[in-house]
Amino acid sequence: MAWRNFPNLQHFDMNTNLFPLQYDRIAALLEPYGAYLVGGAVRDLLLGVPVHDLDFALPDRTLEAGKELADQLGGAIFTLDEDRSTVRVILDGGAHSRLVVDLTRFQGASIEEDLAARDFTITSLALRCGSLSPVIDPFQGTQDLKDGLIRTTSEHALQDDPLRCLRAVRLAAQLDFKILPSTSNQIRKYLHHLSGVSRERIRDE
């Protein structure tokens, strides 16, 4: 799937109509916490694909931010991972749907360090809440989106979490992208480590 099929990638003029209806209120509430929209939501915006779920990375205070979201927008909050201070807020998405908002503390001391700990370049992207530019892209993920490539952010990305081997294949199939040969070699190297991943995580992926 060539990048020319994605007009948003030429000038990075992201269509805000692709956001969920409540995005502006969510972003306004999270902006004082220094939050960044990260991962698949930023990727989908660049591809011109509607965004259904939202992932935010925060320096800290994820529980406090999550409680404020739930209180102000009438949602429910759950703790997903105490060690990483990850919480999920479930909001009414309209038309009998729900909107999932995940808040996770930075992996590292900055958004750049957080992105460095992620899996693939095309999801190691961030936008500061309250702004649609510039896209924070330390690993040239936007170029890989243009070229239709799946590439890991580092040599140890799959070793850190072998489930990412499956995720690479899923993303390639979902987006009709090509897995870079070096990343394919990493998948073959760490695929057998999936035996140590829980069945629930494998099922969800």
Tab-separated table of C-alpha atoms in Angstrom:
chain	number	residue	atom	x	y	z
A	1	MET	CA	0.000	0.000	0.000
A	2	ALA	CA	1.943	2.994	-1.248
A	3	TRP	CA	2.072	6.220	0.716
A	4	ARG	CA	0.431	8.163	-2.119
A	5	ASN	CA	-2.832	6.452	-1.127
A	6	PHE	CA	-2.686	8.409	2.141
A	7	PRO	CA	-3.078	12.112	1.239
A	8	ASN	CA	-2.718	13.176	4.895
A	9	LEU	CA	0.898	12.063	4.843
A	10	GLN	CA	1.935	14.577	2.223
A	11	HIS	CA	1.355	17.663	4.358
A	12	PHE	CA	0.353	16.129	7.697
A	13	ASP	CA	-2.957	17.994	7.660
A	14	MET	CA	-4.849	15.725	10.009
A	15	ASN	CA	-8.615	15.702	9.792
A	16	THR	CA	-9.974	16.425	13.267
A	17	ASN	CA	-13.303	14.903	12.193
A	18	LEU	CA	-11.570	11.541	12.561
A	19	PHE	CA	-11.449	12.013	16.349
A	20	PRO	CA	-14.193	10.639	18.617
A	21	LEU	CA	-16.845	13.246	19.423
A	22	GLN	CA	-15.550	13.787	22.958
A	23	TYR	CA	-11.900	14.221	22.002
A	24	ASP	CA	-11.771	18.001	22.453
A	25	ARG	CA	-13.131	17.759	26.009
A	26	ILE	CA	-10.812	14.875	26.834
A	27	ALA	CA	-7.759	16.714	25.483
A	28	ALA	CA	-8.691	19.883	27.379
A	29	LEU	CA	-8.963	17.949	30.639
A	30	LEU	CA	-5.648	16.110	30.088
A	31	GLU	CA	-3.604	19.044	28.789
A	32	PRO	CA	-2.773	20.373	32.310
A	33	TYR	CA	-1.314	16.935	33.136
A	34	GLY	CA	1.211	17.204	30.300
A	35	ALA	CA	-0.435	14.333	28.411
A	36	TYR	CA	0.429	13.142	24.921
A	37	LEU	CA	-1.757	11.232	22.501
A	38	VAL	CA	0.366	8.258	21.454
A	39	GLY	CA	0.508	5.102	19.401
A	40	GLY	CA	-2.154	3.814	17.069
A	41	ALA	CA	-4.374	6.876	17.375
A	42	VAL	CA	-1.650	9.131	15.932
A	43	ARG	CA	-0.877	6.568	13.243
A	44	ASP	CA	-4.532	6.358	12.223
A	45	LEU	CA	-4.866	10.136	12.084
A	46	LEU	CA	-1.924	10.299	9.693
A	47	LEU	CA	-3.460	7.544	7.576
A	48	GLY	CA	-6.828	9.285	7.509
A	49	VAL	CA	-8.508	6.460	9.418
A	50	PRO	CA	-11.188	7.166	12.073
A	51	VAL	CA	-9.854	6.908	15.619
A	52	HIS	CA	-11.953	4.713	17.911
A	53	ASP	CA	-9.820	4.319	21.046
A	54	LEU	CA	-7.398	6.760	22.658
A	55	ASP	CA	-4.052	6.112	24.342
A	56	PHE	CA	-2.314	8.838	26.314
A	57	ALA	CA	1.104	8.904	27.973
A	58	LEU	CA	1.564	11.151	31.016
A	59	PRO	CA	4.607	12.057	33.132
A	60	ASP	CA	2.676	10.917	36.231
A	61	ARG	CA	-0.692	11.345	38.009
A	62	THR	CA	-2.475	8.937	35.682
A	63	LEU	CA	-4.963	7.872	38.353
A	64	GLU	CA	-5.772	11.473	39.213
A	65	ALA	CA	-6.243	12.324	35.538
A	66	GLY	CA	-8.373	9.242	34.964
A	67	LYS	CA	-10.630	10.059	37.892
A	68	GLU	CA	-11.121	13.588	36.578
A	69	LEU	CA	-12.039	12.262	33.134
A	70	ALA	CA	-14.513	9.798	34.604
A	71	ASP	CA	-16.046	12.402	36.930
A	72	GLN	CA	-16.328	15.163	34.339
A	73	LEU	CA	-17.524	12.998	31.455
A	74	GLY	CA	-19.628	10.462	33.314
A	75	GLY	CA	-17.435	7.416	32.759
A	76	ALA	CA	-16.076	4.444	34.672
A	77	ILE	CA	-12.426	3.994	35.645
A	78	PHE	CA	-10.416	0.793	36.092
A	79	THR	CA	-6.783	0.089	36.984
A	80	LEU	CA	-5.123	-2.071	34.324
A	81	ASP	CA	-1.532	-2.181	35.557
A	82	GLU	CA	-0.499	-0.840	38.957
A	83	ASP	CA	3.229	-1.202	38.228
A	84	ARG	CA	2.999	1.044	35.166
A	85	SER	CA	0.253	3.231	36.627
A	86	THR	CA	-2.047	2.401	33.718
A	87	VAL	CA	-5.738	3.165	34.057
A	88	ARG	CA	-8.653	2.811	31.648
A	89	VAL	CA	-11.645	5.106	31.440
A	90	ILE	CA	-14.767	3.884	29.635
A	91	LEU	CA	-16.942	6.663	28.220
A	92	ASP	CA	-20.132	6.809	26.216
A	93	GLY	CA	-19.070	6.924	22.573
A	94	GLY	CA	-22.555	7.629	21.241
A	95	ALA	CA	-24.709	5.469	18.964
A	96	HIS	CA	-24.711	2.630	21.532
A	97	SER	CA	-20.908	2.437	21.502
A	98	ARG	CA	-18.221	3.042	24.076
A	99	LEU	CA	-14.988	4.998	23.964
A	100	VAL	CA	-11.929	3.477	25.627
A	101	VAL	CA	-9.331	5.911	26.973
A	102	ASP	CA	-6.089	4.457	28.381
A	103	LEU	CA	-3.684	6.546	30.452
A	104	THR	CA	-0.158	5.257	31.058
A	105	ARG	CA	2.795	6.767	32.886
A	106	PHE	CA	5.887	7.488	30.791
A	107	GLN	CA	8.336	4.632	30.332
A	108	GLY	CA	11.302	6.826	31.164
A	109	ALA	CA	11.735	10.467	32.072
A	110	SER	CA	10.332	12.038	28.892
A	111	ILE	CA	7.994	11.392	25.999
A	112	GLU	CA	11.030	10.667	23.817
A	113	GLU	CA	12.209	7.955	26.217
A	114	ASP	CA	8.680	6.578	26.348
A	115	LEU	CA	8.513	6.314	22.553
A	116	ALA	CA	11.922	4.626	22.502
A	117	ALA	CA	10.495	1.827	24.665
A	118	ARG	CA	7.648	1.121	22.230
A	119	ASP	CA	7.516	-1.580	19.599
A	120	PHE	CA	7.297	-0.282	16.027
A	121	THR	CA	8.219	3.012	14.435
A	122	ILE	CA	4.716	3.581	13.035
A	123	THR	CA	3.263	3.533	16.554
A	124	SER	CA	6.147	5.359	18.241
A	125	LEU	CA	4.476	8.680	17.479
A	126	ALA	CA	3.016	11.325	19.782
A	127	LEU	CA	1.039	14.555	19.791
A	128	ARG	CA	0.950	16.943	22.728
A	129	CYS	CA	-2.585	17.412	24.038
A	130	GLY	CA	-4.047	20.643	22.759
A	131	SER	CA	-1.973	20.605	19.570
A	132	LEU	CA	-2.007	18.779	16.245
A	133	SER	CA	1.590	19.660	15.391
A	134	PRO	CA	4.346	18.886	15.289
A	135	VAL	CA	4.168	15.109	15.426
A	136	ILE	CA	6.888	13.808	17.743
A	137	ASP	CA	8.576	11.152	15.622
A	138	PRO	CA	12.059	10.155	16.835
A	139	PHE	CA	12.231	6.976	14.720
A	140	GLN	CA	10.985	8.252	11.339
A	141	GLY	CA	7.701	6.437	11.735
A	142	THR	CA	5.955	8.831	9.380
A	143	GLN	CA	8.421	7.884	6.656
A	144	ASP	CA	7.726	4.204	7.301
A	145	LEU	CA	4.012	4.954	7.003
A	146	LYS	CA	4.686	6.540	3.623
A	147	ASP	CA	6.788	3.555	2.547
A	148	GLY	CA	4.375	0.958	3.953
A	149	LEU	CA	6.934	-0.658	6.277
A	150	ILE	CA	6.788	-2.402	9.651
A	151	ARG	CA	10.058	-1.805	11.512
A	152	THR	CA	10.987	-2.205	15.159
A	153	THR	CA	12.243	0.771	17.117
A	154	SER	CA	15.253	-1.142	18.464
A	155	GLU	CA	17.101	-4.458	18.389
A	156	HIS	CA	15.562	-5.497	21.704
A	157	ALA	CA	11.946	-4.430	21.051
A	158	LEU	CA	10.707	-7.992	20.472
A	159	GLN	CA	12.911	-9.464	23.173
A	160	ASP	CA	11.318	-7.106	25.700
A	161	ASP	CA	7.847	-8.400	24.775
A	162	PRO	CA	7.609	-11.409	22.419
A	163	LEU	CA	3.896	-10.747	21.875
A	164	ARG	CA	5.071	-7.972	19.568
A	165	CYS	CA	6.026	-10.715	17.078
A	166	LEU	CA	2.323	-11.401	16.565
A	167	ARG	CA	1.534	-7.699	16.557
A	168	ALA	CA	3.960	-7.133	13.671
A	169	VAL	CA	2.150	-9.719	11.563
A	170	ARG	CA	-1.267	-8.337	12.511
A	171	LEU	CA	-0.265	-4.776	11.601
A	172	ALA	CA	1.225	-5.899	8.299
A	173	ALA	CA	-1.991	-7.718	7.394
A	174	GLN	CA	-4.257	-4.949	8.678
A	175	LEU	CA	-2.451	-2.155	6.827
A	176	ASP	CA	-1.164	-4.192	3.874
A	177	PHE	CA	2.384	-3.184	4.848
A	178	LYS	CA	5.644	-5.059	4.374
A	179	ILE	CA	7.685	-6.276	7.330
A	180	LEU	CA	11.261	-5.074	6.924
A	181	PRO	CA	13.748	-8.001	6.517
A	182	SER	CA	15.670	-7.009	9.659
A	183	THR	CA	12.407	-7.053	11.633
A	184	SER	CA	11.454	-10.420	10.096
A	185	ASN	CA	14.786	-11.780	11.336
A	186	GLN	CA	14.014	-10.500	14.822
A	187	ILE	CA	10.586	-12.186	14.718
A	188	ARG	CA	12.153	-15.535	13.812
A	189	LYS	CA	14.705	-15.077	16.586
A	190	TYR	CA	12.204	-14.359	19.374
A	191	LEU	CA	9.054	-16.145	18.211
A	192	HIS	CA	9.721	-19.167	20.422
A	193	HIS	CA	9.592	-16.861	23.470
A	194	LEU	CA	5.823	-16.644	22.956
A	195	SER	CA	5.576	-19.797	25.062
A	196	GLY	CA	6.183	-17.560	28.075
A	197	VAL	CA	3.337	-15.166	27.208
A	198	SER	CA	-0.063	-15.697	28.821
A	199	ARG	CA	-2.815	-17.241	26.716
A	200	GLU	CA	-5.040	-14.256	27.482
A	201	ARG	CA	-2.577	-11.782	25.965
A	202	ILE	CA	-2.052	-13.990	22.912
A	203	ARG	CA	-5.821	-14.351	22.481
A	204	ASP	CA	-6.348	-10.586	22.723
A	205	GLU	CA	-3.641	-9.864	20.172
